[in-house]
Short mmCIF file of C-alpha atoms and ligand atoms in Angstrom, two decimals:
data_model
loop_
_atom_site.label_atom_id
_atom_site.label_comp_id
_atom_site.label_asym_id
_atom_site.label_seq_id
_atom_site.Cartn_x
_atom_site.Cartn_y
_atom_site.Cartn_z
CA UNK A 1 0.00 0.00 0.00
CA UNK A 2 1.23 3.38 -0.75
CA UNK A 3 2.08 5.99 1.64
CA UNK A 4 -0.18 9.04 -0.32
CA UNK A 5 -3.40 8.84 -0.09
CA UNK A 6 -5.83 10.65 -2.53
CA UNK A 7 -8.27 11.97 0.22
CA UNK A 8 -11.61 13.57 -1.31
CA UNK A 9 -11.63 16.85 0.68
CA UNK A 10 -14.82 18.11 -1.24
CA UNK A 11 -17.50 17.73 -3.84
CA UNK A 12 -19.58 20.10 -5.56
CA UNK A 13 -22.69 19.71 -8.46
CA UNK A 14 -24.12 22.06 -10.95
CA UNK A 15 -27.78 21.27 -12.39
CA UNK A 16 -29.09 24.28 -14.88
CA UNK A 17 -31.87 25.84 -14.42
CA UNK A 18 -34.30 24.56 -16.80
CA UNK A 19 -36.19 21.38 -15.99
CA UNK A 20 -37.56 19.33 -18.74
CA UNK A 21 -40.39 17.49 -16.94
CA UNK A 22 -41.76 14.55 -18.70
CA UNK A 23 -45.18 15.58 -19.64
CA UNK A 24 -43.07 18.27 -21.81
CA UNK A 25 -41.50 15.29 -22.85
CA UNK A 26 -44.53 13.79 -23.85
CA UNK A 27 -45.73 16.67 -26.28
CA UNK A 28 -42.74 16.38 -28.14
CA UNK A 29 -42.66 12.07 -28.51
CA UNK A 30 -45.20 9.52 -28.52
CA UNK A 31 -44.12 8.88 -24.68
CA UNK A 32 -46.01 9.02 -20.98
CA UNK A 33 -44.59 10.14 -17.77
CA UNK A 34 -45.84 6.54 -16.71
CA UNK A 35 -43.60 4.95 -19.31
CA UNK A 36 -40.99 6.58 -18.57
CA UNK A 37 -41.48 6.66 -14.52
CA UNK A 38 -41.62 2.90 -15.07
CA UNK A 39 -39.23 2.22 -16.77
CA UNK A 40 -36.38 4.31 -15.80
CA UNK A 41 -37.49 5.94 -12.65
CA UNK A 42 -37.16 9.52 -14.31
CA UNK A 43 -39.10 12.17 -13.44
CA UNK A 44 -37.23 15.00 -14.63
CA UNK A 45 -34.19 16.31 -15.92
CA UNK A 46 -32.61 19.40 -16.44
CA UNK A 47 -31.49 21.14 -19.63
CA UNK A 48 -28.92 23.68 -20.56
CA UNK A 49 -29.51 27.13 -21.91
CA UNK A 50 -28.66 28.25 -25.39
CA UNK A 51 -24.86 28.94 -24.93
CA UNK A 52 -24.29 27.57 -21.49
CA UNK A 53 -21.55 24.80 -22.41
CA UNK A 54 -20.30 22.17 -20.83
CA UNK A 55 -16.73 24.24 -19.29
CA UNK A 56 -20.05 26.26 -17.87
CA UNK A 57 -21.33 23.62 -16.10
CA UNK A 58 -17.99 21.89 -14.76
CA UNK A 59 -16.80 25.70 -13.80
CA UNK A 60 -19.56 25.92 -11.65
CA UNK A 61 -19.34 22.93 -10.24
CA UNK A 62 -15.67 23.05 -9.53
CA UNK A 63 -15.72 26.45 -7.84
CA UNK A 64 -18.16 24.30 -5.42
CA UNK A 65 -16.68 22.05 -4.80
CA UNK A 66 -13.81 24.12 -4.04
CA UNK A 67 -15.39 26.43 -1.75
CA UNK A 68 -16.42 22.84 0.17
CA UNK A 69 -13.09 21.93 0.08
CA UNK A 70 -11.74 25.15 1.69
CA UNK A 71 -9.31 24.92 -1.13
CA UNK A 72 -8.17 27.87 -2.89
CA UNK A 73 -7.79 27.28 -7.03
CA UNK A 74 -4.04 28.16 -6.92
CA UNK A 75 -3.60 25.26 -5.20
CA UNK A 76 -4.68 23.03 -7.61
CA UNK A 77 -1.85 21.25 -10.10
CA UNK A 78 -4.21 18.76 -12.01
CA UNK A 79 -7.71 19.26 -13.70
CA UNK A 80 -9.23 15.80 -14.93
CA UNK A 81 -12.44 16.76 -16.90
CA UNK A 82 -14.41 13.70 -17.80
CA UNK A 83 -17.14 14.47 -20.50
CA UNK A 84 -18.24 12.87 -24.35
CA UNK A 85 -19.72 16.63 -25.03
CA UNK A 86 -16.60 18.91 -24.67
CA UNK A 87 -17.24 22.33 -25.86
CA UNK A 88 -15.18 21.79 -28.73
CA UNK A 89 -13.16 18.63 -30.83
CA UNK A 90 -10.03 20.65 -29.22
CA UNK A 91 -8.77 22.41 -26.95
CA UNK A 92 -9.67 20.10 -24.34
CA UNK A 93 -12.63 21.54 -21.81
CA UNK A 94 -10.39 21.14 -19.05
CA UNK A 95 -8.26 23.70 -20.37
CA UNK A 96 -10.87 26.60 -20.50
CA UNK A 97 -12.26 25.51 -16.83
CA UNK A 98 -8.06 25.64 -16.13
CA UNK A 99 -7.80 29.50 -17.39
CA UNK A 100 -11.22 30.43 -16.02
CA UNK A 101 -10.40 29.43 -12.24
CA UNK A 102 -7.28 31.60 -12.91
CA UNK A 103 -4.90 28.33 -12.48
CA UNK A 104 -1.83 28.68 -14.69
CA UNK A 105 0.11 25.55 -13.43
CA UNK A 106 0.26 21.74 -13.40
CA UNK A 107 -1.72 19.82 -15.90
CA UNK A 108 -5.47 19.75 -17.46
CA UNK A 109 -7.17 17.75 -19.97
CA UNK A 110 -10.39 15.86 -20.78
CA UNK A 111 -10.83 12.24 -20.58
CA UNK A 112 -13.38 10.19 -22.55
CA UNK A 113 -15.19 6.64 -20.89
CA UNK A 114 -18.87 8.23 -21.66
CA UNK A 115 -20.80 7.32 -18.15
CA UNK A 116 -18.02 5.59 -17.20
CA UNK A 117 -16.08 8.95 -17.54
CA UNK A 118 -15.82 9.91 -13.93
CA UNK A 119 -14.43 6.76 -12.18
CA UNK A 120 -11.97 6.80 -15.05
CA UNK A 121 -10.61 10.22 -14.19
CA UNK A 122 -11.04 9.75 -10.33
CA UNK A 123 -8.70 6.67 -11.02
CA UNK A 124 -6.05 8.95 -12.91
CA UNK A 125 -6.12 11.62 -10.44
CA UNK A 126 -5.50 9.22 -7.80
CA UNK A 127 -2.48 7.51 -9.59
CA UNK A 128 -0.42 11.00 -10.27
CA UNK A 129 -1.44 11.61 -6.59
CA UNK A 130 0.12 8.49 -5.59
CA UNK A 131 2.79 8.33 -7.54
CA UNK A 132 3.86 12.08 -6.39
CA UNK A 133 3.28 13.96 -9.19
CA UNK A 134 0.53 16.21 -8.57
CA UNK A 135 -0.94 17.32 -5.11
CA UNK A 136 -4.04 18.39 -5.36
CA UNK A 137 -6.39 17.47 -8.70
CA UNK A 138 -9.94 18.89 -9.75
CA UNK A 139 -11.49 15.83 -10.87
CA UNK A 140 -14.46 16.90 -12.94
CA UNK A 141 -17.53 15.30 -14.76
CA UNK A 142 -19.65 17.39 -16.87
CA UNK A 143 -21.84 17.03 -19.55
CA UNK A 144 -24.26 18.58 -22.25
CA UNK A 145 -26.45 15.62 -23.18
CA UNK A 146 -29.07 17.62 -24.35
CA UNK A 147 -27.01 18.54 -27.34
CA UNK A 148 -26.18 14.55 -28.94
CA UNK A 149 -29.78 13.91 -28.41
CA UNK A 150 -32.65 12.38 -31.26
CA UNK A 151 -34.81 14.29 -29.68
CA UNK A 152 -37.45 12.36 -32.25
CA UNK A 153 -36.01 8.86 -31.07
CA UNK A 154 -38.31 8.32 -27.52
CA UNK A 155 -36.10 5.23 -26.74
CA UNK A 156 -33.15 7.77 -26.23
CA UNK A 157 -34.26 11.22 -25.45
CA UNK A 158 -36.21 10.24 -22.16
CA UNK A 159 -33.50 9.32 -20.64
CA UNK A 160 -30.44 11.77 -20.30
CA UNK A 161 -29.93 15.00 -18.77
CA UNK A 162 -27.09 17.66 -18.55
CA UNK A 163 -25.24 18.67 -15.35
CA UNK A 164 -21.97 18.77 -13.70
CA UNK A 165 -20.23 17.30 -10.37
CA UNK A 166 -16.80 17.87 -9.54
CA UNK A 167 -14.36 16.81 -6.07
CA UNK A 168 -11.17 17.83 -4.83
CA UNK A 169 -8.60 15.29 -4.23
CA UNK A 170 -5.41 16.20 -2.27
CA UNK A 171 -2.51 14.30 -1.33
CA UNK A 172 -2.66 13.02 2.69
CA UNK A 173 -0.05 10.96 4.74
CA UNK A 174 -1.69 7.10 5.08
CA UNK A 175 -0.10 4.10 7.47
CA UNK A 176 -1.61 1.75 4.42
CA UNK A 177 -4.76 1.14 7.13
CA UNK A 178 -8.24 0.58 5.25
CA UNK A 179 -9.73 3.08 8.20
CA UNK A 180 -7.29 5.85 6.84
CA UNK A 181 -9.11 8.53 4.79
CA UNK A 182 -8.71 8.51 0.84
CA UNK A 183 -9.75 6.39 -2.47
CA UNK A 184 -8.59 3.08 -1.33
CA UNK A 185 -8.82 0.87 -4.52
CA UNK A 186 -9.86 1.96 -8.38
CA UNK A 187 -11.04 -0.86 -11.06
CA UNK A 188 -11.25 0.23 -14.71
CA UNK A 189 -12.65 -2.31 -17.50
CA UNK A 190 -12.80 -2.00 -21.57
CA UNK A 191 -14.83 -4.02 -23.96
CA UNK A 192 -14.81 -2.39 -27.27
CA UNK A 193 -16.66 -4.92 -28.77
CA UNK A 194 -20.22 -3.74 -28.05
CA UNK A 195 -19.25 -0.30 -29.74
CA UNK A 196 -22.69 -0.90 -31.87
CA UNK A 197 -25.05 -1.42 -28.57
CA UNK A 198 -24.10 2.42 -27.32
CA UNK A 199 -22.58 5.15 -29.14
CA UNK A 200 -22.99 8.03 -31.17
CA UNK A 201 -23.32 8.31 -35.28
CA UNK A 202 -21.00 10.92 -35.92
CA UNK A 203 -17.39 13.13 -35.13
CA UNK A 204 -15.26 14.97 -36.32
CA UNK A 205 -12.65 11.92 -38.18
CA UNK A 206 -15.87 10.21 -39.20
CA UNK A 207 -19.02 12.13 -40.36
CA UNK A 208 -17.42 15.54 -39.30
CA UNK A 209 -20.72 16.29 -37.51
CA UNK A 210 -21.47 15.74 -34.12
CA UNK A 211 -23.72 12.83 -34.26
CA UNK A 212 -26.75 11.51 -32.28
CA UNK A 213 -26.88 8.98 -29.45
CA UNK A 214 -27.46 5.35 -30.68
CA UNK A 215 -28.69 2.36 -28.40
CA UNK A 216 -30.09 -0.70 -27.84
CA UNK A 217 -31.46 -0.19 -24.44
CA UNK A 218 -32.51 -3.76 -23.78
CA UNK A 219 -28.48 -5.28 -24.44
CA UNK A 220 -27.84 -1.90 -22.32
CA UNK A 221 -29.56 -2.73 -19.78
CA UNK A 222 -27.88 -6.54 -19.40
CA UNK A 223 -24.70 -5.72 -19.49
CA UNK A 224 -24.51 -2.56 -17.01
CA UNK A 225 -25.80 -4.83 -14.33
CA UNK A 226 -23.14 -7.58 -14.56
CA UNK A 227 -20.52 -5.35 -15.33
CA UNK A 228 -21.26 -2.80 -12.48
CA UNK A 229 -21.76 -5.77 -10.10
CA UNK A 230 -18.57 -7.58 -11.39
CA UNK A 231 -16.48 -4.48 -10.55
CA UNK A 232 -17.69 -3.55 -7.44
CA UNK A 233 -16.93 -7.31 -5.83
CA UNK A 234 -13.21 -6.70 -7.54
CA UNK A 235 -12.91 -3.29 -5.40
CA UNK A 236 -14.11 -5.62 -2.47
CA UNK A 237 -11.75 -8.44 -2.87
CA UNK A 238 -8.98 -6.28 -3.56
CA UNK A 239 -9.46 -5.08 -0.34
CA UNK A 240 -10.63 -8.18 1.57
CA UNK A 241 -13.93 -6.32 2.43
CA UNK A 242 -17.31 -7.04 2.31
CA UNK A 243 -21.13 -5.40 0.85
CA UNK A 244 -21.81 -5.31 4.60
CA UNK A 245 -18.98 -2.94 5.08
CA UNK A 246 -20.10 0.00 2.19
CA UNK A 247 -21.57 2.61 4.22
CA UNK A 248 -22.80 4.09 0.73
CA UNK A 249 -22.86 2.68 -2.82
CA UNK A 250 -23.26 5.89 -5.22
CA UNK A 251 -23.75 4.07 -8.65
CA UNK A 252 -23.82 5.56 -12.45
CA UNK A 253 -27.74 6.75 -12.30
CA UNK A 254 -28.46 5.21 -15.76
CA UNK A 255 -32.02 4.17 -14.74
CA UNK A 256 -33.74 2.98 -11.27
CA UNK A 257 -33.99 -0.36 -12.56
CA UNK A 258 -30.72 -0.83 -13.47
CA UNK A 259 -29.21 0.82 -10.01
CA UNK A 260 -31.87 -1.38 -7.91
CA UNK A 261 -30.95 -4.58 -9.58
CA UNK A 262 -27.52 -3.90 -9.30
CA UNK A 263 -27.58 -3.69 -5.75
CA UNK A 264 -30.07 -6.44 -5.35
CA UNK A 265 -27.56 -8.68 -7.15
CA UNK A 266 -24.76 -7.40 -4.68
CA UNK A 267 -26.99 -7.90 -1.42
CA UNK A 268 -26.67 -3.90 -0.71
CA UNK A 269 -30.41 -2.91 0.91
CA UNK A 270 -31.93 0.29 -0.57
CA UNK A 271 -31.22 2.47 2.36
CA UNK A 272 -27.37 2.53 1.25
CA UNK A 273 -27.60 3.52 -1.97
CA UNK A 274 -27.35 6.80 -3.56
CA UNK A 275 -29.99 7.97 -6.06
CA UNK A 276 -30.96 10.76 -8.07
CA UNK A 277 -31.44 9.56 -11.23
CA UNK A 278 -35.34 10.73 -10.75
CA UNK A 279 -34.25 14.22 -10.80
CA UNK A 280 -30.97 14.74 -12.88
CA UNK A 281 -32.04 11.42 -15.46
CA UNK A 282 -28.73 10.07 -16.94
CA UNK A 283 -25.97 13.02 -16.81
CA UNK A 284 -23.57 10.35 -18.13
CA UNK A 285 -19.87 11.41 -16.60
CA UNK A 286 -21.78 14.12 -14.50
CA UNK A 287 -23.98 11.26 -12.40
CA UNK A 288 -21.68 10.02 -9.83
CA UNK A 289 -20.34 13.19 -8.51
CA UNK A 290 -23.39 14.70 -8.87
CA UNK A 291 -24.91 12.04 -6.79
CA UNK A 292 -22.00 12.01 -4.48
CA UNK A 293 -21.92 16.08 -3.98
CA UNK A 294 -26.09 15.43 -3.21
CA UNK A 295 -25.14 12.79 -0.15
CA UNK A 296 -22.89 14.96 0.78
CA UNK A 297 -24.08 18.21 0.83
CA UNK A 298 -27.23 16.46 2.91
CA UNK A 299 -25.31 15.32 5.48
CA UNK A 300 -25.98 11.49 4.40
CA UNK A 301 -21.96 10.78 3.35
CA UNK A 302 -19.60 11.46 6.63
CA UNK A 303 -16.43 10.69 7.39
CA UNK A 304 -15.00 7.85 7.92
CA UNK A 305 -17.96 6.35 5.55
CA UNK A 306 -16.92 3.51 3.29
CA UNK A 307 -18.20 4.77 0.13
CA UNK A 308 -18.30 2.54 -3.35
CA UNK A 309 -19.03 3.99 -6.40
CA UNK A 310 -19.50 1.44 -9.55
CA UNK A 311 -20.32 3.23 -13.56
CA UNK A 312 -20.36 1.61 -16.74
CA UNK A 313 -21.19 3.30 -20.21
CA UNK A 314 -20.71 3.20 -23.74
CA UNK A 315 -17.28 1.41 -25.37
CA UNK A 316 -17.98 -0.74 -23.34
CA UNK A 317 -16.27 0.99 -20.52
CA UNK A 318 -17.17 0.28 -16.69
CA UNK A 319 -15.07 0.52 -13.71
CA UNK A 320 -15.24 1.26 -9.44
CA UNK A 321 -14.01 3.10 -6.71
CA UNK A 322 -14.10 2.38 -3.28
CA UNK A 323 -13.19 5.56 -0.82
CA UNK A 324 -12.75 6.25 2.66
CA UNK A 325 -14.69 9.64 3.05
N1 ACO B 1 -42.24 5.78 -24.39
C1 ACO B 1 -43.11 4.82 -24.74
N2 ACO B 1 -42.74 3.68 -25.35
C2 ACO B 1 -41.45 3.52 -25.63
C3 ACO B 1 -40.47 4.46 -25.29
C4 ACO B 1 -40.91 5.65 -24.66
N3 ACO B 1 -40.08 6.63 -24.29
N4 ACO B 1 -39.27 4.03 -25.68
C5 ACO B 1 -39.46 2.82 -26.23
N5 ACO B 1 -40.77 2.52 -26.21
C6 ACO B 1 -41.44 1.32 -26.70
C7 ACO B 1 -40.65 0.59 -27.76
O1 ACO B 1 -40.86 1.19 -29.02
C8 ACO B 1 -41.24 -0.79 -27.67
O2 ACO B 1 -42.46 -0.80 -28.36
P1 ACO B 1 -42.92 -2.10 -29.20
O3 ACO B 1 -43.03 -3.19 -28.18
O4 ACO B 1 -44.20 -1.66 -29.78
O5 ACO B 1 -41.82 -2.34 -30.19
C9 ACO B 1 -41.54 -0.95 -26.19
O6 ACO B 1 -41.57 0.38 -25.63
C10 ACO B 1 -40.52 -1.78 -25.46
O7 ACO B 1 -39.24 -1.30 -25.83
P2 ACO B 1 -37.93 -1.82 -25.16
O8 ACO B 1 -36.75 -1.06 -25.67
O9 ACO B 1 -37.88 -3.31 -25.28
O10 ACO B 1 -38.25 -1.42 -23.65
P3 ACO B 1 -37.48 -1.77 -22.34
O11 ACO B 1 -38.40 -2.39 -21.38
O12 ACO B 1 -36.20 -2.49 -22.63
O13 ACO B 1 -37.13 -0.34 -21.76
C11 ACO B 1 -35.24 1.12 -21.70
C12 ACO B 1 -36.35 0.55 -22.53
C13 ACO B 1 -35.85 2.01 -20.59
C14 ACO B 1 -34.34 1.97 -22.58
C15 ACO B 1 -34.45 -0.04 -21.06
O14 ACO B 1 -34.04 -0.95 -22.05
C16 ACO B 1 -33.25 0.43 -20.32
O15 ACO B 1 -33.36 1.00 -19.27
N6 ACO B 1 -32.05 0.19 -20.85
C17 ACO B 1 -30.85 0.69 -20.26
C18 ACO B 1 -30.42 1.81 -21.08
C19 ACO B 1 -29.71 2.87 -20.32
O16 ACO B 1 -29.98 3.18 -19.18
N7 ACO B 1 -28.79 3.46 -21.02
C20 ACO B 1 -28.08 4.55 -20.50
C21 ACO B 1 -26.78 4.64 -21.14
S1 ACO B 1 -25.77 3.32 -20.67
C22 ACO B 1 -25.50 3.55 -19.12
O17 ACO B 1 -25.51 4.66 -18.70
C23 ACO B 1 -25.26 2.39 -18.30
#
């Protein structure tokens, strides 16, 4: 065990202000708020302005999750933006929500694992952390949905949301103990062969548009709950812990079904796990720290809390993280 530890010293989320209930929804496709309720859990979702981009979103969420942090931005060396809508094809977002918090040093750039985005860039910031090389990293997730959407195909467009959730990660002193504070084991899976069940039609070395979100929500829906499962019992047997030790699971919030059977499957009760899915619908990279800034912010995460968080999205990518708060 290494003696850095990436503690988590503060999260922060961003939601825009417009909320896209699903009635609305249901004026615009042949879709119900029943439907939808039942089969996703979704209630609403929120949607961002004309010109508010994603750097919009993470900046606000960052400068959150700063302020929770107590952390000035000139302390920070690495910014880790996770997102599959950056504002641009290049410069990566990172680098505008870099120059906008004023911070002129270290690293920043964008990583790409679609909903799986955020426990991929959680698990780079913690390996420059323990390796040495950086001290204290922005790891961000942030996403404009809203903008890659059919918004004629109902078995897409129901489902996502845009938003942002960001947490500060600093370098602390650890005796190797599993009761010392800090991300404690990371778990990061790749299967590129279901590309065609999740992904979107277009880019800029392909179509040179943008594209539209393509899926086969039933082979979706399979897969994320194996996968999810599979990598949360690697973070616990890497650690010799087990479901009855996770104070808190905060899953990818794809869809209720998919969260409740995942847990189900793991033998985690209800009461542990983390969910707004109902309220933000899929925010893709954004969900988990979204979700995590939520439980925190309400007082539900504490420290010392064992705290798992399991995502899987399109590629296939998937992945966890288990963290002492
Ligand atoms: N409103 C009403 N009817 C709809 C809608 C809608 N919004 N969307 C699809 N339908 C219809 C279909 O056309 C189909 O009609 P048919 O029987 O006449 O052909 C019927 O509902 C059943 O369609 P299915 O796709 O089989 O419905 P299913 O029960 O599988 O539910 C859903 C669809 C909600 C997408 C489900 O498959 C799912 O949750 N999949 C997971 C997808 C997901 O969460 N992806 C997120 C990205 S990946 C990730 O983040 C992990």
């Amino acid at each position: 065990m290494s003696a850095i530890r990436s503690v988590i010293c503060g999260a922060g989320g961003y939601l825009p202000e417009r909320i896209l209930s699903n009635d609305e929804l249901a004026k615009m496709v042949d879709t119900s708020d029943d439907w939808i309720v039942e089969r996703s859990g979704i209630r609403e979702r929120h949607i961002a302005a004309d010109g508010e981009m994603t750097s919009d979103l993470a900046l606000a969420a960052a400068r959150r999750a700063l302020a929770n942090a107590g952390t000035e931005a000139s302390e920070v060396d690495l910014v880790v933006l996770a997102t599959a809508t950056p504002d641009q094809t290049f410069p990566a977002t990172a680098t505008k929500v870099q120059a906008a918090l004023g911070i002129t040093r270290g690293a920043a750039f964008d990583i790409q694992a679609v909903c799986t985005g955020f426990v991929y860039a959680l698990a780079i910031a913690d390996n420059f952390i323990t390796a040495g090389q950086f001290k204290c990293a922005l790891v961000i997730g942030a996403e404009t949905f809203s903008r890659i959407l059919d918004w004629q195909d109902r078995g897409t467009c129901v489902l996502f949301g845009d938003g942002a959730g960001a947490v500060v990660i600093k370098a602390g002193p650890s005796t190797g103990a599993l009761s010392d504070r800090g991300i404690l084991t990371t778990h990061l899976y790749a299967d590129g062969r279901h590309h065609d069940l999740l992904y979107v039609d277009g880019g800029p070395s392909s179509t040179g548009t943008t594209g539209h979100l393509r899926m086969n929500g039933r082979e979706v829906f399979k897969h994320a709950v194996t996968n999810m499962s599979d990598a949360v019992n690697e973070a616990l047997s890497a650690t010799g812990l087990s479901a009855g030790d996770i104070d808190w699971i905060v899953p990818h919030q794809a869809n209720k079904r998919i969260i409740d059977a995942t847990a189900k499957k793991l033998g985690i009760p209800p009461e542990k796990v983390v969910q707004t899915v109902g309220l933000h619908g899929n925010t893709s990279a954004a969900s988990i720290p979204l979700a995590l800034s939520c439980a925190v912010g309400d007082g539900r995460i504490k420290k010392g809390n064992l705290v798992l968080m399991e995502g899987m999205g399109g590629g296939f990518t998937w992945g966890s993280a288990l963290v002492r708060w």
